[in-house]
Amino acid sequence: MAGLCTQVGGRHGVGRHVHHPVVSRRSPPPHGFSPVDRVAPLTSKRKGNAMQVATELSYASFQTVYNVLSFALASMIFTALFLLISQGRVLPRYRNALVVSATVCGIAAYHYFRIFDSFRDAYIAGGAGQPLGADGLGGLTYALVAGDGFNEGYRYVDWLLTVPLLLFETIAVLALARSDARSLLNRLIPASVLMIVLGYPGEISSDVTAKLVWGTLSTIPFIYILYVLFAELSKSLDRQPAGVRGSVGRLRILLIATWGVYPISYLFPVLDSFGLAWFGGEESFVLRQVGYSIADVLAKCLYGLVIYKIARLKSFADSADFAASEGEAPSSEKQAA
Amino acid sequence: MAGLCTQVGGRHGVGRHVHHPVVSRRSPPPHGFSPVDRVAPLTSKRKGNAMQVATELSYASFQTVYNVLSFALASMIFTALFLLISQGRVLPRYRNALVVSATVCGIAAYHYFRIFDSFRDAYIAGGAGQPLGADGLGGLTYALVAGDGFNEGYRYVDWLLTVPLLLFETIAVLALARSDARSLLNRLIPASVLMIVLGYPGEISSDVTAKLVWGTLSTIPFIYILYVLFAELSKSLDRQPAGVRGSVGRLRILLIATWGVYPISYLFPVLDSFGLAWFGGEESFVLRQVGYSIADVLAKCLYGLVIYKIARLKSFADSADFAASEGEAPSSEKQAA
């Protein structure tokens, strides 16, 4: 294989050949961030930046986003595996809720893998590849460079797949009558798709008015879903076995608490444009990444584990034999405890 | 295969060819670390290095960290697999402890994979890609280069996920009454999160006072956790079947012995600043990496295997049928032994 050959004019106007080794897909692209062929990072014209991707990050900001994305990735992978491995620990009738929860976390793991790589490749440290002095890493600055860029579309693709599944797993674990479940899903799933599709144009727009209009439109199905689910979970409390009520109650709170983070993260760039300094540029970007990531971990991993716990408690309530084989006290004792 | 070919203007204006060998997918990026385009290290102010990441490593130091990280990675992967595969060798009631132990090792494997890659890419050998003379590898020096850097944040993200799970698996294998277990976890898990969150600012600070203040704050929940667990394990000794007591006793010792390594590793950079030459710069960095890695292997892999052994002995004690099916002597004989 012959390598590509690029001629770059030197500062002193004399060409010279330096053969770089062939680089791997995994290494940051050879943007030639050396003093001689250094190119200017993407210009930061005020407010022309799609998705409000920060054009420059400090070392601390870079590390924060880097680590929070990795944290979300690890959480998704291992929650998915845990839920798959723990199939045998609930009765067959609840296993579909677990499989769907695991699928949600698995799909999210895939997207966080992509988001992590996308972020790492989108920013390049100033003087990349050059030895650092005693200052070490702390003084580095990372620039957004021309290339694939940091792709936030992954988040929306992820939500488009996982939010309907999250709704499905919630209905599945409640073990409602088939016709009730179908009627709920027929209302919730189209609403969730509408919510995500309406949110996307606002996310990619750099115009505050567009952001607010699309955000408001997206909020209508968002509130509808929360209202229906909250009402349905509350109604189903009476039908749940005594030991399960507490967990279903917590699921209801978790739903409101975690879903609420998404619109807040969405609004960070808007707060920025209102002149709230703390939300300016880089901070707004970092906060949005941290906010979305933590909300995803709560809404998918923690939610999945609560679903698992509900499935397990309902399994014990449904079958004393199963409870005994799992070393659980019979339900009379459990209620007394 | 010919390498990529870039023409870069030289400082001295004389064209010259330097052929780099083709490197593998896994090699550090070709940021032009060659004698011709090498530039002076970035400014070197004293003590500005986040996380005390060494800026230069000898070949021996580089190899030591490299190999100890790989050792930890291999230990984590295969302990996780062993614990998953061995599910059937304990009664269902103890399987969750094994699944959680496997999850702990799996999460740690993910992070060691990342730490290993991060370390390998953060340092580049002087004259990378150039053929070596008769000196061979021994004379190489590795420099920390601008780029993603060596990310120690992975360790803290790992602990944030695994320490609560380690506490959970300890309580799970003791098979306490549900209300006792819940009360313990409600105290231990918040304390563990506090411990890690308070330790992080000290770890990333290069200021000795900050290190000591955060370290001390972090030690308060650390000691609380050890005290509660040690007391609880001691109390539960009486309730354990005769054959299990020895193993629970060992678990107690293992807990103190391995957890104690973390604060010591944390303090290496502080000892450095006190002028203890042996802990200076590079040595302090290498010792910290070795210390944390070995502590992780003991606290996760060895601890997980002791949990497995306890689960197995308790399974035999709980069910003579199960013991017989596993070819174990009946319990009367076992107690005599």
XYZ file of C-alpha atoms in Angstrom:
674
model
C 0.000 0.000 0.000
C 1.432 3.348 -0.915
C 0.770 6.117 1.529
C -0.945 9.372 0.835
C 1.471 12.162 0.310
C 0.669 15.746 1.204
C 2.881 18.678 0.498
C 2.789 21.419 3.033
C 4.782 24.531 2.547
C 7.186 25.192 5.351
C 7.495 28.497 7.077
C 10.827 28.990 5.461
C 9.615 27.906 2.115
C 11.801 24.886 1.646
C 10.158 21.542 1.174
C 11.380 18.539 3.064
C 10.089 15.018 3.299
C 9.301 13.451 6.612
C 7.671 10.088 6.385
C 5.154 9.620 9.100
C 4.235 6.126 10.025
C 0.840 4.922 8.912
C -1.569 5.797 11.635
C -4.154 3.663 13.162
C -7.858 4.333 13.217
C -7.566 4.545 16.982
C -4.982 7.245 17.127
C -6.133 10.778 16.835
C -6.015 11.765 13.200
C -2.661 13.114 12.022
C -3.720 16.690 11.951
C -0.093 17.606 11.948
C -0.405 19.737 15.002
C 3.238 20.641 14.828
C 4.503 24.184 14.735
C 5.269 23.937 11.061
C 2.070 22.705 9.542
C -0.256 23.741 12.285
C -3.583 24.964 11.029
C -5.913 27.271 12.812
C -8.571 25.550 14.899
C -12.125 26.134 13.775
C -12.983 29.773 14.092
C -15.461 30.698 16.719
C -17.751 33.181 15.099
C -20.255 34.264 17.642
C -23.302 31.989 17.647
C -22.763 30.260 14.324
C -21.946 26.926 15.904
C -24.420 24.122 15.238
C -25.300 22.180 18.411
C -23.317 24.629 20.517
C -20.290 22.397 20.446
C -17.541 24.258 22.315
C -14.638 25.197 20.044
C -12.095 25.155 22.856
C -11.907 23.218 26.104
C -9.571 23.535 29.057
C -7.877 20.381 30.361
C -10.344 20.221 33.263
C -13.372 20.553 30.953
C -12.003 17.973 28.536
C -11.353 15.546 31.396
C -14.782 16.106 32.912
C -16.661 15.334 29.692
C -14.266 12.454 28.883
C -14.796 10.821 32.269
C -18.533 11.370 32.484
C -18.996 9.771 29.046
C -16.851 6.809 30.117
C -18.809 6.552 33.370
C -22.087 6.406 31.447
C -20.644 3.827 29.037
C -19.457 1.537 31.851
C -22.787 1.884 33.673
C -24.769 0.967 30.548
C -22.624 -2.051 29.623
C -22.674 -3.606 33.060
C -26.308 -2.892 33.848
C -27.221 -4.559 30.541
C -25.092 -7.605 31.415
C -26.421 -7.759 34.964
C -30.035 -7.687 33.762
C -29.366 -10.412 31.201
C -27.513 -12.640 33.665
C -30.205 -12.219 36.297
C -33.029 -13.582 34.112
C -33.325 -16.708 36.244
C -33.892 -14.683 39.375
C -37.448 -13.651 38.427
C -40.427 -15.715 37.282
C -40.740 -16.199 33.487
C -43.700 -13.799 33.298
C -41.419 -10.879 34.296
C -38.428 -11.797 32.187
C -39.508 -9.758 29.183
C -39.357 -6.580 31.281
C -35.759 -7.492 32.178
C -34.779 -8.321 28.603
C -36.223 -5.019 27.388
C -34.420 -3.127 30.181
C -31.173 -4.851 29.202
C -31.796 -3.932 25.560
C -32.297 -0.283 26.514
C -28.976 -0.259 28.389
C -27.270 -2.169 25.578
C -28.440 0.296 22.912
C -27.314 3.151 25.137
C -23.917 1.448 25.655
C -23.484 1.319 21.878
C -24.285 5.013 21.549
C -22.061 6.045 24.457
C -19.241 4.102 22.871
C -19.760 6.161 19.714
C -20.202 9.440 21.606
C -17.020 8.792 23.624
C -14.959 8.082 20.505
C -16.548 10.997 18.697
C -15.653 13.358 21.541
C -12.085 12.077 21.852
C -11.415 12.444 18.144
C -13.137 15.824 17.789
C -10.750 17.694 20.083
C -6.997 17.807 19.753
C -4.596 19.084 22.378
C -2.471 22.055 21.432
C 0.998 20.821 20.500
C -0.309 17.244 20.329
C 2.483 14.712 20.374
C 5.066 17.101 21.773
C 6.669 16.332 25.116
C 5.247 18.210 28.067
C 7.352 20.125 30.557
C 7.014 20.024 34.324
C 3.615 21.667 33.941
C 2.367 18.356 32.704
C -1.157 17.914 31.480
C -2.816 20.678 33.477
C -1.855 23.430 31.057
C -3.239 21.773 27.925
C -5.977 23.317 25.824
C -8.095 21.261 23.477
C -9.368 22.649 20.178
C -12.311 21.404 18.145
C -10.765 20.488 14.805
C -12.125 20.014 11.312
C -13.090 16.384 10.875
C -16.062 14.255 11.849
C -16.641 16.626 14.749
C -18.458 15.873 17.957
C -21.719 14.249 16.976
C -24.596 14.866 19.344
C -26.984 13.245 16.897
C -26.089 9.954 18.602
C -28.068 11.047 21.649
C -31.231 11.620 19.637
C -30.870 8.360 17.733
C -30.401 6.641 21.068
C -33.480 8.221 22.594
C -35.572 7.448 19.520
C -34.866 3.756 20.148
C -34.690 3.593 23.924
C -37.513 5.845 25.120
C -40.285 3.741 23.540
C -38.591 0.652 25.022
C -38.410 2.270 28.457
C -42.140 2.925 28.270
C -42.689 -0.661 27.157
C -40.669 -2.125 30.063
C -42.561 0.032 32.555
C -45.896 -1.258 31.305
C -44.520 -4.817 31.127
C -43.434 -4.951 34.761
C -46.785 -3.684 35.976
C -48.301 -6.832 34.408
C -51.517 -5.062 33.456
C -54.325 -6.761 31.570
C -53.360 -7.128 27.911
C -55.957 -4.667 26.585
C -55.003 -1.992 29.126
C -51.340 -2.391 28.298
C -52.005 -2.106 24.564
C -54.134 1.004 24.946
C -51.422 2.670 27.059
C -48.634 1.814 24.639
C -50.708 3.035 21.683
C -50.827 6.435 23.316
C -47.352 6.620 24.902
C -45.108 5.378 22.107
C -46.277 7.804 19.384
C -46.064 10.614 21.949
C -42.459 9.667 22.773
C -41.437 9.627 19.106
C -43.078 13.027 18.632
C -41.258 14.367 21.697
C -37.820 13.377 20.358
C -38.440 14.370 16.749
C -39.670 17.812 17.845
C -36.723 18.301 20.206
C -34.030 17.634 17.617
C -34.424 20.747 15.411
C -34.145 22.866 18.561
C -31.028 21.044 19.716
C -29.176 21.568 16.442
C -30.302 25.143 15.980
C -28.073 27.907 17.237
C -30.956 30.349 17.199
C -32.493 30.911 20.612
C -35.985 31.535 19.262
C -35.930 28.295 17.261
C -34.614 26.498 20.342
C -37.475 27.814 22.449
C -40.181 27.115 19.849
C -39.099 23.520 19.179
C -38.398 22.981 22.876
C -41.914 24.092 23.751
C -43.467 21.891 21.068
C -41.445 18.924 22.333
C -42.560 19.617 25.889
C -46.223 18.996 25.036
C -45.837 15.225 24.392
C -43.215 15.124 27.188
C -45.725 16.342 29.760
C -48.453 14.142 28.304
C -46.236 11.042 28.730
C -45.251 11.921 32.282
C -48.878 12.638 33.169
C -50.172 9.353 31.743
C -47.373 7.282 33.285
C -47.559 8.959 36.662
C -51.328 8.512 36.767
C -51.048 4.917 35.611
C -48.338 4.030 38.135
C -50.356 5.667 40.899
C -53.513 3.792 39.861
C -51.615 0.492 39.738
C -50.290 0.937 43.285
C -53.502 -0.540 44.745
C -53.244 -3.618 42.549
C -49.643 -4.370 43.582
C -48.758 -6.817 46.389
C -48.002 -5.083 49.695
C -44.221 -5.497 49.498
C -44.078 -4.077 45.967
C -45.947 -0.820 46.576
C -42.909 0.981 47.970
C -40.840 0.134 44.898
C -43.529 1.161 42.406
C -43.888 4.405 44.359
C -40.145 4.985 44.005
C -40.293 4.198 40.281
C -42.863 7.009 39.951
C -40.549 9.508 41.697
C -37.515 8.342 39.728
C -39.421 8.909 36.496
C -40.226 12.531 37.295
C -36.824 13.273 38.837
C -34.714 11.895 35.984
C -36.844 12.895 33.015
C -36.861 16.415 34.404
C -33.092 16.696 33.833
C -33.437 16.474 30.035
C -35.322 19.744 29.466
C -32.961 21.467 31.915
C -29.875 20.265 30.008
C -31.568 21.286 26.751
C -31.956 24.805 28.109
C -28.305 25.386 29.127
C -27.435 27.060 25.795
C -30.553 29.240 26.103
C -29.530 30.347 29.592
C -26.131 31.103 28.067
C -27.681 33.413 25.501
C -29.627 35.181 28.244
C -26.239 36.311 29.477
C -25.944 34.075 32.528
C -22.176 34.032 32.577
C -21.858 30.689 34.300
C -23.567 29.040 31.358
C -21.301 30.692 28.818
C -19.840 28.729 25.889
C -17.559 26.059 27.303
C -19.395 25.734 30.632
C -22.742 25.394 28.877
C -21.323 22.599 26.708
C -19.750 20.746 29.637
C -22.858 21.088 31.797
C -25.087 19.810 28.997
C -22.902 16.730 28.468
C -22.753 16.000 32.197
C -26.480 16.602 32.596
C -27.558 14.361 29.706
C -25.132 11.611 30.742
C -26.196 11.490 34.374
C -29.866 11.679 33.391
C -29.309 8.748 31.021
C -27.637 6.679 33.746
C -30.518 7.342 36.137
C -33.297 6.916 33.571
C -31.853 3.717 32.086
C -29.555 1.954 34.591
C -31.124 2.905 37.892
C -34.614 2.651 36.362
C -33.729 -0.806 34.995
C -32.518 -1.943 38.415
C -35.728 -0.732 40.070
C -37.692 -2.632 37.391
C -35.582 -5.710 38.282
C -36.349 -5.267 41.951
C -40.079 -4.902 41.294
C -39.995 -8.024 39.104
C -38.226 -9.926 41.853
C -40.589 -8.834 44.620
C -43.586 -9.653 42.441
C -42.080 -13.076 41.715
C -41.817 -13.776 45.445
C -45.384 -12.593 45.986
C -46.646 -14.760 43.112
C -44.904 -17.987 44.124
C -43.963 -19.113 47.623
C -41.900 -21.973 46.141
C -39.808 -19.566 44.120
C -39.329 -17.317 47.165
C -38.163 -20.291 49.228
C -35.665 -21.433 46.580
C -34.213 -17.919 46.598
C -33.870 -18.073 50.375
C -36.540 -15.426 50.888
C -38.674 -15.464 53.993
C -42.314 -16.332 53.289
C -44.332 -13.225 52.550
C -46.079 -13.141 55.944
C -42.720 -12.794 57.678
C -41.557 -10.316 55.067
C -44.516 -8.058 55.687
C -43.920 -8.150 59.413
C -40.287 -7.101 58.905
C 3.931 -0.937 2.563
C 4.998 2.652 2.214
C 4.127 5.042 5.021
C 2.214 8.262 4.761
C 4.360 10.962 3.422
C 4.129 14.538 4.561
C 6.318 17.363 3.475
C 7.103 19.684 6.278
C 9.243 22.754 6.101
C 12.374 22.311 8.147
C 13.817 24.768 10.587
C 17.116 24.749 8.819
C 15.605 24.852 5.418
C 17.333 21.762 4.114
C 15.272 18.979 2.650
C 15.930 15.601 4.159
C 14.204 12.278 4.154
C 13.509 10.434 7.349
C 11.714 7.163 6.855
C 9.629 6.040 9.766
C 8.750 2.402 9.862
C 5.109 1.553 9.459
C 3.523 1.231 12.854
C 0.682 -0.955 13.938
C -2.901 0.084 14.631
C -2.076 0.162 18.311
C 0.946 2.429 18.191
C 0.930 5.925 19.571
C 0.002 8.564 17.067
C 2.771 9.802 14.788
C 2.821 13.297 16.051
C 6.214 13.783 14.585
C 8.335 12.858 17.540
C 11.462 12.720 15.450
C 14.736 14.531 15.926
C 13.984 16.767 12.987
C 10.694 18.293 14.023
C 11.083 17.948 17.762
C 10.484 21.185 19.606
C 11.331 22.375 23.077
C 9.051 21.013 25.792
C 6.166 23.230 26.807
C 6.989 25.689 29.564
C 7.967 24.069 32.806
C 6.674 25.859 35.842
C 7.341 24.010 39.081
C 4.499 21.912 40.566
C 1.788 22.702 38.097
C 1.192 19.099 37.100
C -2.360 17.917 37.563
C -2.566 14.464 39.136
C 1.229 14.247 39.551
C 1.544 12.410 36.298
C 5.273 11.906 35.723
C 6.493 13.859 32.709
C 9.333 11.470 31.967
C 9.757 7.763 32.586
C 12.760 5.517 32.223
C 12.370 2.308 30.255
C 12.204 0.312 33.519
C 9.505 2.573 34.993
C 7.479 2.516 31.789
C 7.659 -1.271 31.644
C 6.729 -1.644 35.316
C 3.563 0.429 35.053
C 2.701 -1.103 31.673
C 2.970 -4.636 33.010
C 1.237 -4.045 36.309
C -1.728 -2.489 34.494
C -1.887 -5.473 32.171
C -1.645 -7.835 35.148
C -4.595 -6.109 36.809
C -6.585 -6.184 33.556
C -6.046 -9.923 33.069
C -6.927 -10.639 36.710
C -10.165 -8.664 36.476
C -11.361 -10.209 33.206
C -10.818 -13.783 34.250
C -12.107 -13.445 37.798
C -15.286 -11.954 36.328
C -15.623 -14.861 33.908
C -14.877 -17.447 36.605
C -17.516 -15.994 38.919
C -20.123 -15.914 36.151
C -19.396 -19.439 34.990
C -19.508 -20.769 38.555
C -23.084 -19.622 39.226
C -24.372 -23.197 39.285
C -21.932 -24.191 42.005
C -23.787 -22.302 44.748
C -27.454 -22.334 45.780
C -29.689 -19.762 44.008
C -29.883 -17.650 47.167
C -26.136 -16.894 46.991
C -25.958 -16.296 43.253
C -26.609 -12.586 43.464
C -23.452 -12.158 45.559
C -21.517 -13.913 42.782
C -23.156 -11.900 39.993
C -22.378 -8.668 41.811
C -18.758 -9.789 42.427
C -18.449 -10.597 38.722
C -19.910 -7.186 37.858
C -17.346 -5.491 40.109
C -14.485 -7.302 38.351
C -16.058 -6.642 34.949
C -16.381 -2.900 35.578
C -12.782 -2.863 36.815
C -11.688 -4.782 33.694
C -13.310 -2.102 31.526
C -11.481 0.623 33.421
C -8.126 -1.162 33.396
C -8.502 -1.591 29.668
C -9.008 2.170 29.387
C -6.219 2.996 31.867
C -3.812 0.716 30.020
C -4.588 2.314 26.648
C -4.461 5.763 28.190
C -1.034 5.077 29.698
C 0.364 3.601 26.489
C -0.800 6.530 24.376
C 0.220 9.217 26.899
C 3.949 8.487 26.748
C 6.035 8.388 23.632
C 9.562 7.043 23.410
C 12.188 9.553 22.379
C 12.917 9.067 18.697
C 9.809 6.924 18.323
C 9.863 4.896 15.162
C 13.621 5.195 14.678
C 15.745 2.048 14.577
C 17.641 1.436 17.825
C 21.351 0.944 18.077
C 23.165 -1.725 20.053
C 21.795 -0.251 23.294
C 18.422 -1.678 22.405
C 15.343 -0.819 24.407
C 17.049 -0.277 27.754
C 18.221 3.218 26.947
C 14.840 4.578 25.925
C 13.197 7.446 27.733
C 9.475 8.018 27.560
C 8.010 11.519 27.613
C 4.499 12.518 28.565
C 3.185 14.202 25.446
C 0.363 16.624 24.772
C -2.757 14.684 23.841
C -5.449 12.902 25.824
C -2.838 12.428 28.555
C -2.749 9.739 31.196
C -6.191 9.787 32.732
C -6.323 8.805 36.378
C -9.960 9.856 36.513
C -10.749 6.309 35.365
C -9.723 4.995 38.777
C -12.150 7.277 40.567
C -14.973 6.537 38.148
C -14.247 2.850 38.699
C -14.313 3.143 42.482
C -17.492 5.204 42.382
C -19.204 2.230 40.737
C -17.407 -0.719 42.307
C -17.019 0.212 45.976
C -20.789 0.400 46.624
C -21.127 -2.930 44.795
C -18.341 -4.495 46.892
C -20.213 -3.436 50.016
C -23.418 -4.832 48.530
C -21.848 -8.227 47.749
C -20.397 -8.450 51.268
C -23.812 -7.893 52.810
C -25.436 -10.231 50.257
C -23.195 -13.186 51.062
C -23.804 -12.826 54.793
C -27.510 -13.454 54.048
C -28.703 -11.184 56.828
C -32.363 -10.507 57.468
C -33.715 -8.093 54.836
C -34.222 -5.200 57.259
C -30.713 -5.529 58.758
C -29.170 -5.651 55.288
C -31.068 -2.565 54.178
C -30.100 -0.593 57.262
C -26.421 -1.475 56.739
C -26.461 -0.564 53.050
C -28.247 2.706 53.778
C -25.304 3.662 55.961
C -22.420 2.149 54.009
C -23.223 3.157 50.421
C -23.588 6.912 51.040
C -20.398 6.771 53.133
C -18.510 5.078 50.280
C -19.673 7.665 47.737
C -18.629 10.434 50.119
C -15.234 8.797 50.598
C -14.506 8.701 46.855
C -15.934 12.126 46.043
C -13.870 13.709 48.838
C -10.708 11.907 47.754
C -10.830 13.066 44.124
C -10.057 16.805 44.603
C -6.997 15.800 46.635
C -5.832 13.346 44.009
C -5.987 15.885 41.191
C -4.507 18.718 43.217
C -0.787 19.321 43.045
C -0.857 21.263 46.296
C 0.252 19.245 49.324
C -2.006 21.091 51.764
C -5.057 20.482 49.560
C -4.024 16.845 49.252
C -3.827 16.466 53.028
C -7.097 18.300 53.723
C -9.143 16.315 51.185
C -7.341 13.124 52.134
C -8.245 13.627 55.783
C -11.875 14.413 54.960
C -12.041 11.297 52.801
C -10.552 9.212 55.615
C -13.524 9.913 57.898
C -16.083 7.906 55.865
C -13.295 5.405 55.038
C -12.756 4.582 58.712
C -16.490 4.594 59.367
C -17.028 1.987 56.603
C -14.222 -0.244 57.826
C -15.465 0.029 61.396
C -19.073 -0.834 60.506
C -18.073 -3.697 58.198
C -15.508 -5.133 60.592
C -17.981 -4.997 63.469
C -20.736 -6.490 61.315
C -18.556 -9.300 59.999
C -17.399 -10.051 63.551
C -20.995 -10.073 64.827
C -22.119 -12.337 62.002
C -19.407 -14.897 62.799
C -21.624 -16.491 65.468
C -24.518 -16.840 63.066
C -22.427 -18.579 60.389
C -22.236 -22.375 60.090
C -19.108 -23.835 61.722
C -17.258 -24.501 58.458
C -17.843 -20.937 57.217
C -16.484 -19.059 60.223
C -12.857 -19.345 59.135
C -13.610 -17.849 55.708
C -15.655 -14.953 57.072
C -12.794 -14.288 59.490
C -10.374 -14.167 56.566
C -12.707 -11.852 54.647
C -12.491 -9.465 57.605
C -8.669 -9.449 57.539
C -8.568 -9.144 53.751
C -10.826 -6.109 53.958
C -8.537 -4.232 56.356
C -5.335 -5.345 54.649
C -6.324 -4.383 51.102
C -8.317 -1.232 51.788
C -5.368 0.039 53.787
C -3.227 0.157 50.612
C -5.362 2.908 49.027
C -4.599 5.707 51.501
C -0.917 4.726 51.429
C -0.807 4.975 47.617
C -2.657 8.280 47.831
C 0.072 9.616 50.106
C 3.092 8.796 47.886
C 3.106 12.262 46.262
C 2.866 13.830 49.733
C 5.867 11.831 50.950
C 7.607 13.052 47.810
C 6.997 16.664 48.746
C 8.343 16.001 52.255
C 11.652 15.397 50.555
C 11.791 11.633 50.869
C 13.961 11.128 47.828
C 12.766 7.618 47.134
C 9.277 8.952 46.520
C 10.439 11.695 44.168
C 8.574 12.427 40.922
C 8.864 9.363 38.739
C 9.191 6.872 41.631
C 6.159 8.356 43.348
C 4.135 7.967 40.148
C 5.261 4.381 39.537
C 4.680 3.368 43.160
C 1.197 4.879 43.139
C 0.225 3.000 39.983
C 1.628 -0.281 41.309
C 0.014 0.266 44.725
C -3.448 1.073 43.379
C -3.321 -1.798 40.879
C -2.297 -4.440 43.386
C -4.814 -3.144 45.927
C -7.522 -3.358 43.259
C -6.610 -6.957 42.424
C -6.743 -7.954 46.091
C -9.876 -5.968 46.948
C -11.806 -7.130 43.874
C -10.460 -10.443 42.569
C -9.220 -12.100 45.742
C -12.156 -10.658 47.697
C -14.562 -11.990 45.052
C -13.023 -15.441 45.259
C -13.358 -15.480 49.063
C -17.011 -14.422 48.632
C -17.396 -17.357 46.226
C -15.878 -19.749 48.742
C -18.165 -18.494 51.519
C -21.196 -18.847 49.229
C -20.164 -22.399 48.411
C -19.581 -23.447 52.025
C -22.894 -21.897 53.056
C -24.629 -23.736 50.213
C -23.274 -27.045 51.529
C -24.329 -26.158 55.070
C -27.845 -25.172 53.898
C -28.536 -28.240 51.786
C -27.141 -31.739 52.303
C -28.576 -32.709 48.889
C -26.645 -29.967 47.173
C -23.468 -30.898 49.070
C -23.863 -34.525 48.007
C -24.470 -33.547 44.365
C -21.211 -31.580 44.499
C -19.408 -34.597 45.972
C -18.906 -32.956 49.347
C -18.735 -34.978 52.558
C -21.824 -34.664 54.775
C -21.626 -31.787 57.185
C -21.006 -33.877 60.349
C -17.835 -35.260 58.795
C -16.872 -31.787 57.583
C -17.132 -30.304 61.039
C -14.949 -33.045 62.443
C -12.333 -32.359 59.804
